[in-house]
Amino acid sequence: MSAVLKLYNTLTREREIFAPIDPARIRLYVCGPTVYDFAHIGNARPLIVFDTLYRVLRELYGADHVKYVRNITDVDDKINARAAERKISIRELTEATNAVFQQDVADLNCLPPDVQPRATEHIAEMIALVEKLIANGHAYAADGHVLFDVPSMKDYGGLSRRPLDDMIAGARVDVAPYKRGEMDFVLWKPSKEGEPGWDSPWGFGRPGWHLECSAMSHKHLGEVFDIHGGGIDLVFPHHENEIAQTRCAFGHDVMANVWMHNGFLQVEGEKMSKSLGNFITIHELLHEDKFGGRAWKGEVLRLAMLRGAYRQPIDWTVKALEEAEKTLQRWYALLREQKPEAGELSEPFLDALCDDLNTPKAIAELHQLAGAGEADKLLRAANLLGLLHDDPASWTKTAADIDAALVEKLIAERLDARRAKNFAESDRLRDLIVAMGVKIMDAKDKQTGELSTRWEVG
Ligand code: AMP
Ligand code: ZN
C-alpha cells in the first residue's frame, strides 16, 4: 500500500496518520438513526461520508478486513411520542421507518454496514454494562433510575473540551431530585405502564440513548476500537457520555482511537427546520417534486454531497444538484462512448481521499480523468466513491430533452472557433455540447476543405 491515510481526530484536534489496532480487522462504529421519522437530507451527510470512509478503508486494507457497525435506535422517547400521536404501535412505527431508511441508504448507493444492531435486541448487554459501572463505582441507582456519576471520572469532557460551566448549564436542562451531581446523566430509567420497558435489577425500565451505543459498540467491536463517527452535534453530550461509560466500564484510556465528525448541512443558506418550511427528507428529494420542482437521482445527491469537504458546513442548493447532475451526464456520456472496463486506480485520486477524505480534490481528479478521455480510470476511481455504478444507457437523453436550437448555435460557434484555429475555445464548446447529451461528428469536404458538423442524441 503506497498511500498513507491521514484522518482528523476530534479527540486530539489533529490530523494524524491512521494506525489501525489490527490491520486485519479495522473496526468502525457510526451512530445510526432513531427510527421515528423519515431521514432528512442532513442525516444523509454522515451516511454518505462514513460510507465513503468505509469504502476507502476496504480499498486500503481489503474488503474482508474492515468491520462497519451502524446501529438502529429503536427505543427512544421520541419514538414513544410519535407512535402515540399516530395511534400505532411502537413496533409498527419503528419497522416502517426502518424499511424506508434502508431503501434511502440503498438509493444513495451506501454499502450495507457489516452489522446494523438494534437497541431493543441488546437490552441484556446494556443491563450488564450498567451493573459493571455500578460495581466499579461510576454509577448509582436512585429512585428507579441509574445515573452515571460524572465526578467519579477524572477526565470527563476530554472530547468536547467544553468549559465546565457550559457542561453544567447544558446538564441543568434536566434537573431531577435523584441526581447527585448536576452533570450526572441517565443510564437507565423507569417505564410507566404502556411505555416500552424491560425487567432489570432496578425495576421495569428502559435504557438511556448514550448507553445503547456503548453496549452495541462493545458487543460488536470490543472494548477499544479504531474509529467512531457521527455528526458534529453528537460530540456533546452523546459521544462524551459514550466515552465516559465505555472507558469507566472497561478501564481503558480511550474508547475509540479516532473520532470523526461531519459538519452540518443547511438549505439555501438557512438552517433546516420544520418551522422554516425548508425541511426535506431523502425520500422526498428522490421520489417527489419537492426540491427545485422535481425529483433527483440518488447518485446526483451523493455527488453533490461529496463535492463538499466533510468537516465543513455544506449549503444544499438546487444549483449544486443541477451541477452534479450535469457532471454525471458528461461522465456517463464518456462511458457510453468508450465502454471501458475499470482501469487502474489513479494515484492522485487515492492520495486525495487519504488526505482526511478530501473528496473535493478527489472529484477534481475525476474531472481531470474525464477531460483526458481516460474513461477506464474514471470508472475505477468513481466506483470507489460509490459513483458511476449505473447503466450508462439509463442516463441517455431522449431527443425531447434536448434544446436543439441551442445545440445548433453552439455547433456554429464551435465551427467559427475552429476556422479561426482557436482550439481552446472549440474544445470548450465541444465539452459543453457533449454535456448536453449530444454526440457530434465532424467532417471536412475533400474538395472545398469546408468544415461541417453533424449531431445526434446520445
Ligand atoms: P439524529 O437522527 O438527529 O440523531 O441524526 C442522525 C445523524 O445525522 C447524526 O450523526 C447527526 O449528527 C446527523 N445530522 C443531523 N442533522 C444534520 C445536519 N443538518 N447536517 C449534517 N448532519 C446532521
Ligand atoms: Zn451513538
Short mmCIF file of C-alpha atoms and ligand atoms in Angstrom, two decimals:
data_model
loop_
_atom_site.label_atom_id
_atom_site.label_comp_id
_atom_site.label_asym_id
_atom_site.label_seq_id
_atom_site.Cartn_x
_atom_site.Cartn_y
_atom_site.Cartn_z
CA MET A 1 0.00 0.00 0.00
CA SER A 2 1.55 3.29 -1.02
CA ALA A 3 -0.99 5.85 0.12
CA VAL A 4 -0.86 6.88 3.78
CA LEU A 5 -4.23 7.51 5.34
CA LYS A 6 -4.48 10.62 7.48
CA LEU A 7 -7.60 11.45 9.45
CA TYR A 8 -8.59 14.47 11.51
CA ASN A 9 -9.21 13.29 15.05
CA THR A 10 -11.66 15.36 17.13
CA LEU A 11 -10.11 13.82 20.26
CA THR A 12 -6.67 15.36 19.62
CA ARG A 13 -7.76 18.18 17.27
CA GLU A 14 -5.07 16.97 14.88
CA ARG A 15 -4.73 15.31 11.55
CA GLU A 16 -2.99 12.03 12.30
CA ILE A 17 -1.61 9.09 10.37
CA PHE A 18 -4.14 6.34 10.86
CA ALA A 19 -2.58 3.44 12.79
CA PRO A 20 -5.01 0.52 13.00
CA ILE A 21 -5.10 -1.59 16.15
CA ASP A 22 -5.06 -4.65 13.88
CA PRO A 23 -4.74 -4.05 10.11
CA ALA A 24 -6.53 -7.35 9.50
CA ARG A 25 -9.54 -6.17 11.49
CA ILE A 26 -10.28 -2.47 11.15
CA ARG A 27 -13.29 -1.50 13.28
CA LEU A 28 -15.62 1.44 12.59
CA TYR A 29 -18.73 2.49 14.52
CA VAL A 30 -21.17 5.19 13.40
CA CYS A 31 -24.25 6.34 15.32
CA GLY A 32 -27.29 5.43 13.25
CA PRO A 33 -30.82 6.78 13.04
CA THR A 34 -33.51 6.96 15.67
CA VAL A 35 -36.31 5.40 13.68
CA TYR A 36 -39.28 7.66 14.48
CA ASP A 37 -39.43 9.66 11.26
CA PHE A 38 -38.00 9.67 7.72
CA ALA A 39 -34.31 10.55 7.50
CA HIS A 40 -33.76 14.12 6.31
CA ILE A 41 -31.19 15.40 3.92
CA GLY A 42 -28.88 16.45 6.81
CA ASN A 43 -28.94 12.84 8.05
CA ALA A 44 -27.79 11.78 4.58
CA ARG A 45 -24.49 13.52 5.19
CA PRO A 46 -22.97 11.17 7.82
CA LEU A 47 -24.40 8.22 5.88
CA ILE A 48 -22.55 9.22 2.71
CA VAL A 49 -19.39 10.50 4.44
CA PHE A 50 -18.85 7.37 6.53
CA ASP A 51 -19.82 5.08 3.66
CA THR A 52 -17.03 6.78 1.73
CA LEU A 53 -14.62 6.20 4.62
CA TYR A 54 -15.71 2.54 4.73
CA ARG A 55 -15.01 2.20 1.01
CA VAL A 56 -11.57 3.81 1.37
CA LEU A 57 -10.68 1.52 4.30
CA ARG A 58 -11.80 -1.51 2.28
CA GLU A 59 -9.64 -0.37 -0.62
CA LEU A 60 -6.57 0.12 1.60
CA TYR A 61 -6.89 -2.89 3.90
CA GLY A 62 -9.04 -5.31 1.89
CA ALA A 63 -12.81 -5.66 1.96
CA ASP A 64 -12.73 -8.60 4.37
CA HIS A 65 -10.62 -6.73 6.89
CA VAL A 66 -13.00 -3.92 7.78
CA LYS A 67 -16.00 -4.19 10.07
CA TYR A 68 -18.51 -1.36 9.95
CA VAL A 69 -21.25 -1.17 12.57
CA ARG A 70 -24.10 1.35 12.34
CA ASN A 71 -26.82 0.96 14.95
CA ILE A 72 -30.56 1.44 14.78
CA THR A 73 -32.04 3.23 17.78
CA ASP A 74 -35.48 1.68 18.12
CA VAL A 75 -36.18 2.60 21.73
CA ASP A 76 -36.36 6.30 22.48
CA ASP A 77 -38.83 8.80 23.90
CA LYS A 78 -39.30 10.44 20.50
CA ILE A 79 -40.45 7.06 19.19
CA ASN A 80 -42.95 6.63 22.03
CA ALA A 81 -44.38 10.10 21.48
CA ARG A 82 -44.71 9.69 17.71
CA ALA A 83 -46.34 6.26 17.97
CA ALA A 84 -48.90 7.66 20.45
CA GLU A 85 -49.55 10.65 18.17
CA ARG A 86 -50.16 8.39 15.16
CA LYS A 87 -52.07 5.85 17.25
CA ILE A 88 -49.95 2.94 16.03
CA SER A 89 -47.79 0.50 17.96
CA ILE A 90 -44.13 1.29 18.58
CA ARG A 91 -43.13 -1.79 16.65
CA GLU A 92 -45.21 -0.73 13.64
CA LEU A 93 -43.62 2.71 13.67
CA THR A 94 -40.02 1.53 14.01
CA GLU A 95 -40.44 -1.24 11.41
CA ALA A 96 -41.99 1.07 8.83
CA THR A 97 -39.46 3.85 9.45
CA ASN A 98 -36.55 1.46 9.28
CA ALA A 99 -37.80 0.00 6.00
CA VAL A 100 -37.83 3.47 4.40
CA PHE A 101 -34.42 4.21 5.91
CA GLN A 102 -32.93 1.04 4.38
CA GLN A 103 -34.38 1.98 0.99
CA ASP A 104 -32.97 5.53 1.30
CA VAL A 105 -29.43 4.39 2.07
CA ALA A 106 -29.58 1.86 -0.77
CA ASP A 107 -30.75 4.64 -3.13
CA LEU A 108 -27.75 6.71 -2.05
CA ASN A 109 -25.58 3.76 -3.00
CA CYS A 110 -24.26 3.28 0.52
CA LEU A 111 -22.90 -0.20 1.17
CA PRO A 112 -24.77 -2.03 3.90
CA PRO A 113 -22.74 -1.99 7.13
CA ASP A 114 -21.46 -5.38 8.31
CA VAL A 115 -23.76 -5.19 11.34
CA GLN A 116 -26.81 -3.00 11.99
CA PRO A 117 -27.55 -3.79 15.62
CA ARG A 118 -30.90 -2.78 17.08
CA ALA A 119 -31.04 -1.34 20.56
CA THR A 120 -34.03 -3.47 21.54
CA GLU A 121 -32.02 -6.61 20.77
CA HIS A 122 -29.20 -5.59 23.13
CA ILE A 123 -31.02 -4.90 26.37
CA ALA A 124 -29.22 -7.71 28.26
CA GLU A 125 -25.85 -6.22 27.22
CA MET A 126 -26.98 -2.78 28.37
CA ILE A 127 -28.04 -4.08 31.77
CA ALA A 128 -24.71 -5.89 32.13
CA LEU A 129 -22.86 -2.67 31.32
CA VAL A 130 -24.81 -0.72 33.93
CA GLU A 131 -24.09 -3.41 36.54
CA LYS A 132 -20.39 -3.15 35.73
CA LEU A 133 -20.45 0.64 36.12
CA ILE A 134 -22.22 0.37 39.49
CA ALA A 135 -19.69 -2.25 40.64
CA ASN A 136 -16.80 -0.01 39.50
CA GLY A 137 -18.14 2.92 41.49
CA HIS A 138 -19.04 5.01 38.41
CA ALA A 139 -22.83 4.74 38.62
CA TYR A 140 -25.54 4.71 41.26
CA ALA A 141 -29.19 3.69 41.43
CA ALA A 142 -31.73 6.16 42.74
CA ASP A 143 -35.49 6.22 42.50
CA GLY A 144 -35.79 3.57 39.77
CA HIS A 145 -33.11 5.38 37.78
CA VAL A 146 -29.46 4.58 37.34
CA LEU A 147 -27.18 7.56 36.82
CA PHE A 148 -23.62 7.87 35.68
CA ASP A 149 -21.58 9.58 38.37
CA VAL A 150 -19.72 12.20 36.33
CA PRO A 151 -17.37 13.45 39.10
CA SER A 152 -16.15 9.85 39.52
CA MET A 153 -14.38 10.18 36.18
CA LYS A 154 -11.31 12.36 36.47
CA ASP A 155 -11.03 13.42 32.84
CA TYR A 156 -14.70 13.64 31.83
CA GLY A 157 -15.20 16.06 28.94
CA GLY A 158 -11.96 15.37 27.05
CA LEU A 159 -13.62 15.06 23.63
CA SER A 160 -15.68 18.24 23.60
CA ARG A 161 -13.25 20.22 25.80
CA ARG A 162 -16.13 22.39 26.85
CA PRO A 163 -15.67 24.67 29.81
CA LEU A 164 -17.14 23.08 32.92
CA ASP A 165 -19.73 25.87 33.30
CA ASP A 166 -21.07 25.15 29.83
CA MET A 167 -21.46 21.47 30.56
CA ILE A 168 -23.22 22.15 33.83
CA ALA A 169 -25.55 24.64 32.15
CA GLY A 170 -26.33 22.02 29.47
CA ALA A 171 -27.00 19.32 32.04
CA ARG A 172 -29.22 21.62 34.12
CA VAL A 173 -31.90 21.19 31.49
CA ASP A 174 -32.96 18.05 33.27
CA VAL A 175 -32.77 18.83 36.94
CA ALA A 176 -34.02 15.90 38.98
CA PRO A 177 -34.11 15.17 42.70
CA TYR A 178 -32.46 11.78 42.26
CA LYS A 179 -29.31 13.28 40.71
CA ARG A 180 -26.25 13.60 43.00
CA GLY A 181 -24.21 15.75 40.67
CA GLU A 182 -25.55 18.33 38.23
CA MET A 183 -23.85 16.70 35.25
CA ASP A 184 -24.80 13.11 36.07
CA PHE A 185 -26.71 11.53 33.21
CA VAL A 186 -29.22 8.73 32.91
CA LEU A 187 -28.15 5.17 32.10
CA TRP A 188 -31.48 3.55 32.93
CA LYS A 189 -34.90 4.97 33.70
CA PRO A 190 -38.23 3.57 34.85
CA SER A 191 -41.02 2.94 32.36
CA LYS A 192 -44.66 3.61 33.11
CA GLU A 193 -47.35 1.22 32.06
CA GLY A 194 -47.80 1.32 28.30
CA GLU A 195 -44.24 2.54 27.75
CA PRO A 196 -41.68 0.09 26.37
CA GLY A 197 -39.66 -1.46 29.16
CA TRP A 198 -37.73 -4.47 30.37
CA ASP A 199 -37.24 -6.04 33.78
CA SER A 200 -33.96 -5.09 35.36
CA PRO A 201 -32.31 -5.13 38.80
CA TRP A 202 -33.65 -1.55 39.18
CA GLY A 203 -37.22 -2.36 38.20
CA PHE A 204 -39.14 -2.23 34.94
CA GLY A 205 -37.46 0.36 32.72
CA ARG A 206 -35.55 1.28 29.59
CA PRO A 207 -32.04 2.41 28.63
CA GLY A 208 -30.79 5.94 28.04
CA TRP A 209 -29.69 6.74 24.50
CA HIS A 210 -25.95 7.05 25.24
CA LEU A 211 -25.90 3.64 26.90
CA GLU A 212 -27.26 1.98 23.77
CA CYS A 213 -24.23 2.92 21.65
CA SER A 214 -21.72 1.89 24.35
CA ALA A 215 -23.34 -1.54 24.68
CA MET A 216 -23.68 -2.16 20.95
CA SER A 217 -20.19 -0.96 20.01
CA HIS A 218 -18.72 -3.13 22.79
CA LYS A 219 -20.65 -6.20 21.70
CA HIS A 220 -19.68 -5.93 18.04
CA LEU A 221 -16.31 -4.16 18.10
CA GLY A 222 -14.80 -4.68 21.55
CA GLU A 223 -13.63 -2.51 24.42
CA VAL A 224 -11.38 -0.32 22.26
CA PHE A 225 -11.80 0.08 18.52
CA ASP A 226 -10.39 2.18 15.69
CA ILE A 227 -12.85 4.83 14.52
CA HIS A 228 -16.08 6.29 15.86
CA GLY A 229 -18.11 8.68 13.71
CA GLY A 230 -21.19 10.87 13.64
CA GLY A 231 -22.36 14.43 13.01
CA ILE A 232 -20.69 17.32 14.84
CA ASP A 233 -23.77 17.87 17.02
CA LEU A 234 -23.16 14.48 18.66
CA VAL A 235 -19.81 15.47 20.23
CA PHE A 236 -21.59 16.71 23.34
CA PRO A 237 -23.25 15.16 25.18
CA HIS A 238 -23.76 11.93 23.23
CA HIS A 239 -20.18 10.97 22.36
CA GLU A 240 -18.77 12.41 25.54
CA ASN A 241 -21.11 10.17 27.51
CA GLU A 242 -20.46 7.10 25.37
CA ILE A 243 -16.76 7.59 26.14
CA ALA A 244 -17.43 8.00 29.86
CA GLN A 245 -19.48 4.79 30.03
CA THR A 246 -17.18 2.60 27.95
CA ARG A 247 -13.91 3.80 29.44
CA CYS A 248 -15.13 3.57 33.02
CA ALA A 249 -16.63 0.13 32.45
CA PHE A 250 -13.52 -1.38 30.91
CA GLY A 251 -10.74 0.78 32.32
CA HIS A 252 -9.05 1.97 29.11
CA ASP A 253 -7.70 5.42 28.22
CA VAL A 254 -9.80 5.60 25.08
CA MET A 255 -12.97 4.07 23.71
CA ALA A 256 -12.03 4.60 20.05
CA ASN A 257 -8.67 5.91 18.84
CA VAL A 258 -10.08 8.25 16.22
CA TRP A 259 -13.26 10.33 16.50
CA MET A 260 -14.60 11.79 13.26
CA HIS A 261 -17.40 14.31 12.87
CA ASN A 262 -19.10 15.67 9.78
CA GLY A 263 -20.11 19.30 9.50
CA PHE A 264 -23.72 20.39 9.30
CA LEU A 265 -25.86 20.84 6.23
CA GLN A 266 -28.06 23.89 5.68
CA VAL A 267 -30.57 24.53 2.91
CA GLU A 268 -30.19 27.51 0.55
CA GLY A 269 -28.25 29.40 3.22
CA GLU A 270 -30.59 28.69 6.13
CA LYS A 271 -30.68 26.21 8.97
CA MET A 272 -33.03 23.39 8.01
CA SER A 273 -36.07 23.24 10.22
CA LYS A 274 -39.73 22.34 10.01
CA SER A 275 -40.76 25.83 11.08
CA LEU A 276 -38.83 27.46 8.21
CA GLY A 277 -40.55 25.13 5.75
CA ASN A 278 -37.23 24.07 4.23
CA PHE A 279 -37.15 20.68 5.90
CA ILE A 280 -36.69 17.98 3.32
CA THR A 281 -36.40 14.22 3.62
CA ILE A 282 -34.20 11.99 1.50
CA HIS A 283 -37.33 10.23 0.34
CA GLU A 284 -38.95 13.48 -0.85
CA LEU A 285 -35.81 14.52 -2.67
CA LEU A 286 -35.60 11.23 -4.54
CA HIS A 287 -39.26 10.49 -5.20
CA GLU A 288 -41.24 13.72 -5.09
CA ASP A 289 -41.15 17.13 -6.74
CA LYS A 290 -40.36 19.00 -3.53
CA PHE A 291 -36.92 20.47 -4.18
CA GLY A 292 -36.48 22.61 -7.27
CA GLY A 293 -39.83 21.31 -8.50
CA ARG A 294 -38.59 17.85 -9.46
CA ALA A 295 -37.19 14.53 -8.20
CA TRP A 296 -33.44 13.75 -8.28
CA LYS A 297 -31.45 10.55 -8.66
CA GLY A 298 -29.67 9.25 -5.55
CA GLU A 299 -26.36 9.43 -7.36
CA VAL A 300 -26.83 13.15 -8.03
CA LEU A 301 -27.43 13.68 -4.34
CA ARG A 302 -24.37 11.63 -3.47
CA LEU A 303 -22.06 13.56 -5.80
CA ALA A 304 -23.46 16.91 -4.63
CA MET A 305 -22.74 15.88 -1.04
CA LEU A 306 -19.19 14.71 -1.78
CA ARG A 307 -18.32 17.96 -3.54
CA GLY A 308 -18.04 19.49 -0.07
CA ALA A 309 -15.22 18.69 2.37
CA TYR A 310 -16.84 16.58 5.07
CA ARG A 311 -15.84 18.70 8.06
CA GLN A 312 -17.07 21.96 6.54
CA PRO A 313 -20.67 23.10 6.65
CA ILE A 314 -22.44 22.45 3.34
CA ASP A 315 -25.12 24.55 1.68
CA TRP A 316 -27.75 22.45 -0.05
CA THR A 317 -28.97 24.22 -3.19
CA VAL A 318 -30.87 23.37 -6.36
CA LYS A 319 -27.93 24.81 -8.28
CA ALA A 320 -25.48 22.37 -6.67
CA LEU A 321 -27.75 19.46 -7.60
CA GLU A 322 -28.03 20.68 -11.19
CA GLU A 323 -24.27 20.94 -11.45
CA ALA A 324 -23.76 17.47 -10.02
CA GLU A 325 -26.30 16.09 -12.48
CA LYS A 326 -24.59 17.74 -15.45
CA THR A 327 -21.28 16.29 -14.35
CA LEU A 328 -22.73 12.79 -14.13
CA GLN A 329 -24.36 13.17 -17.54
CA ARG A 330 -21.00 14.11 -19.01
CA TRP A 331 -19.23 11.18 -17.34
CA TYR A 332 -21.89 8.69 -18.37
CA ALA A 333 -21.69 10.03 -21.95
CA LEU A 334 -17.99 9.20 -21.92
CA LEU A 335 -18.75 5.70 -20.66
CA ARG A 336 -21.29 5.21 -23.43
CA GLU A 337 -18.74 6.33 -25.97
CA GLN A 338 -15.79 4.26 -24.74
CA LYS A 339 -17.50 1.33 -22.98
CA PRO A 340 -14.44 0.84 -20.75
CA GLU A 341 -13.60 -1.84 -18.21
CA ALA A 342 -12.47 -0.38 -14.89
CA GLY A 343 -8.79 0.55 -15.25
CA GLU A 344 -6.11 1.07 -12.65
CA LEU A 345 -6.73 3.31 -9.67
CA SER A 346 -5.43 6.85 -10.12
CA GLU A 347 -2.80 7.62 -7.52
CA PRO A 348 -3.58 11.33 -7.10
CA PHE A 349 -7.21 10.35 -6.59
CA LEU A 350 -6.44 7.87 -3.80
CA ASP A 351 -3.95 10.32 -2.28
CA ALA A 352 -6.69 12.95 -2.10
CA LEU A 353 -9.02 10.57 -0.27
CA CYS A 354 -6.24 9.53 2.08
CA ASP A 355 -5.79 13.20 2.94
CA ASP A 356 -8.59 13.20 5.52
CA LEU A 357 -11.16 12.23 2.86
CA ASN A 358 -10.53 15.24 0.65
CA THR A 359 -13.44 14.48 -1.67
CA PRO A 360 -13.43 17.89 -3.45
CA LYS A 361 -9.84 17.22 -4.52
CA ALA A 362 -10.68 13.63 -5.48
CA ILE A 363 -13.57 14.87 -7.62
CA ALA A 364 -11.29 17.41 -9.30
CA GLU A 365 -9.14 14.42 -10.26
CA LEU A 366 -12.22 12.69 -11.72
CA HIS A 367 -12.79 15.78 -13.88
CA GLN A 368 -9.17 15.61 -14.94
CA LEU A 369 -9.51 11.95 -15.98
CA ALA A 370 -12.76 12.63 -17.83
CA GLY A 371 -11.20 15.64 -19.57
CA ALA A 372 -8.29 13.48 -20.72
CA GLY A 373 -10.74 10.88 -22.03
CA GLU A 374 -9.40 8.21 -19.63
CA ALA A 375 -12.75 6.54 -19.15
CA ASP A 376 -11.29 3.34 -17.67
CA LYS A 377 -9.54 5.20 -14.87
CA LEU A 378 -12.53 7.46 -14.37
CA LEU A 379 -14.76 4.41 -13.91
CA ARG A 380 -12.42 2.76 -11.41
CA ALA A 381 -11.96 5.89 -9.29
CA ALA A 382 -15.60 6.97 -9.40
CA ASN A 383 -16.69 3.46 -8.34
CA LEU A 384 -14.56 3.84 -5.22
CA LEU A 385 -16.64 6.90 -4.34
CA GLY A 386 -19.84 4.94 -4.93
CA LEU A 387 -20.43 6.68 -8.28
CA LEU A 388 -20.89 5.55 -11.92
CA HIS A 389 -22.29 2.15 -10.97
CA ASP A 390 -25.38 2.75 -13.07
CA ASP A 391 -26.06 1.51 -16.59
CA PRO A 392 -24.78 4.37 -18.80
CA ALA A 393 -27.69 3.77 -21.16
CA SER A 394 -30.13 4.81 -18.43
CA TRP A 395 -28.50 8.24 -18.48
CA THR A 396 -29.12 8.71 -22.20
CA LYS A 397 -31.17 11.72 -23.04
CA THR A 398 -34.03 11.49 -25.47
CA ALA A 399 -34.48 13.99 -28.28
CA ALA A 400 -37.27 15.67 -26.32
CA ASP A 401 -34.84 16.54 -23.50
CA ILE A 402 -32.50 18.41 -25.80
CA ASP A 403 -32.66 22.06 -26.76
CA ALA A 404 -31.91 21.59 -30.48
CA ALA A 405 -31.68 25.32 -31.21
CA LEU A 406 -29.03 25.71 -28.53
CA VAL A 407 -27.08 22.74 -29.89
CA GLU A 408 -27.13 24.27 -33.41
CA LYS A 409 -25.97 27.62 -32.04
CA LEU A 410 -23.08 26.07 -30.07
CA ILE A 411 -22.06 23.97 -33.09
CA ALA A 412 -21.97 27.08 -35.28
CA GLU A 413 -19.84 28.91 -32.69
CA ARG A 414 -17.53 25.92 -32.45
CA LEU A 415 -17.08 25.82 -36.22
CA ASP A 416 -16.21 29.53 -36.18
CA ALA A 417 -13.64 28.87 -33.45
CA ARG A 418 -12.12 26.01 -35.43
CA ARG A 419 -11.93 28.10 -38.59
CA ALA A 420 -10.12 30.76 -36.52
CA LYS A 421 -7.84 27.99 -35.16
CA ASN A 422 -8.91 28.89 -31.63
CA PHE A 423 -8.75 25.30 -30.43
CA ALA A 424 -9.07 26.01 -26.73
CA GLU A 425 -12.41 27.67 -27.42
CA SER A 426 -13.57 24.94 -29.80
CA ASP A 427 -12.71 22.29 -27.18
CA ARG A 428 -14.59 24.20 -24.53
CA LEU A 429 -17.67 24.37 -26.77
CA ARG A 430 -17.33 20.68 -27.63
CA ASP A 431 -17.43 19.81 -23.91
CA LEU A 432 -20.50 21.95 -23.45
CA ILE A 433 -22.29 20.24 -26.32
CA VAL A 434 -21.34 16.74 -25.15
CA ALA A 435 -22.52 17.65 -21.66
CA MET A 436 -25.97 18.29 -23.10
CA GLY A 437 -26.10 14.60 -24.01
CA VAL A 438 -25.30 15.10 -27.68
CA LYS A 439 -22.82 13.27 -29.89
CA ILE A 440 -21.09 15.27 -32.64
CA MET A 441 -19.39 14.08 -35.80
CA ASP A 442 -17.03 16.35 -37.73
CA ALA A 443 -16.39 16.16 -41.45
CA LYS A 444 -14.29 18.06 -43.95
CA ASP A 445 -15.30 18.39 -47.58
CA LYS A 446 -12.49 16.90 -49.67
CA GLN A 447 -12.84 19.42 -52.49
CA THR A 448 -13.60 22.68 -50.69
CA GLY A 449 -11.95 21.90 -47.34
CA GLU A 450 -15.10 23.25 -45.71
CA LEU A 451 -15.71 22.01 -42.13
CA SER A 452 -19.11 20.73 -41.10
CA THR A 453 -20.60 19.02 -38.06
CA ARG A 454 -23.49 16.61 -37.69
CA TRP A 455 -25.07 15.81 -34.35
CA GLU A 456 -27.34 13.24 -32.80
CA VAL A 457 -28.76 12.45 -29.40
CA GLY A 458 -26.68 10.13 -27.25
P1 AMP B 1 -30.35 12.32 14.58
O1 AMP B 1 -31.42 11.49 13.96
O2 AMP B 1 -30.69 13.75 14.82
O3 AMP B 1 -29.70 11.64 15.77
O4 AMP B 1 -29.20 12.40 13.49
C1 AMP B 1 -28.61 11.27 12.87
C2 AMP B 1 -27.28 11.67 12.31
O5 AMP B 1 -27.42 12.76 11.38
C3 AMP B 1 -26.29 12.16 13.36
O6 AMP B 1 -24.99 11.72 13.02
C4 AMP B 1 -26.39 13.67 13.25
O7 AMP B 1 -25.23 14.30 13.69
C5 AMP B 1 -26.57 13.84 11.76
N1 AMP B 1 -27.24 15.12 11.40
C6 AMP B 1 -28.44 15.57 11.85
N2 AMP B 1 -28.75 16.77 11.28
C7 AMP B 1 -27.73 17.07 10.42
C8 AMP B 1 -27.46 18.16 9.54
N3 AMP B 1 -28.33 19.17 9.36
N4 AMP B 1 -26.31 18.14 8.83
C9 AMP B 1 -25.42 17.12 8.96
N5 AMP B 1 -25.61 16.06 9.78
C10 AMP B 1 -26.74 16.02 10.51
ZN ZN B 2 -24.05 6.85 19.42
#
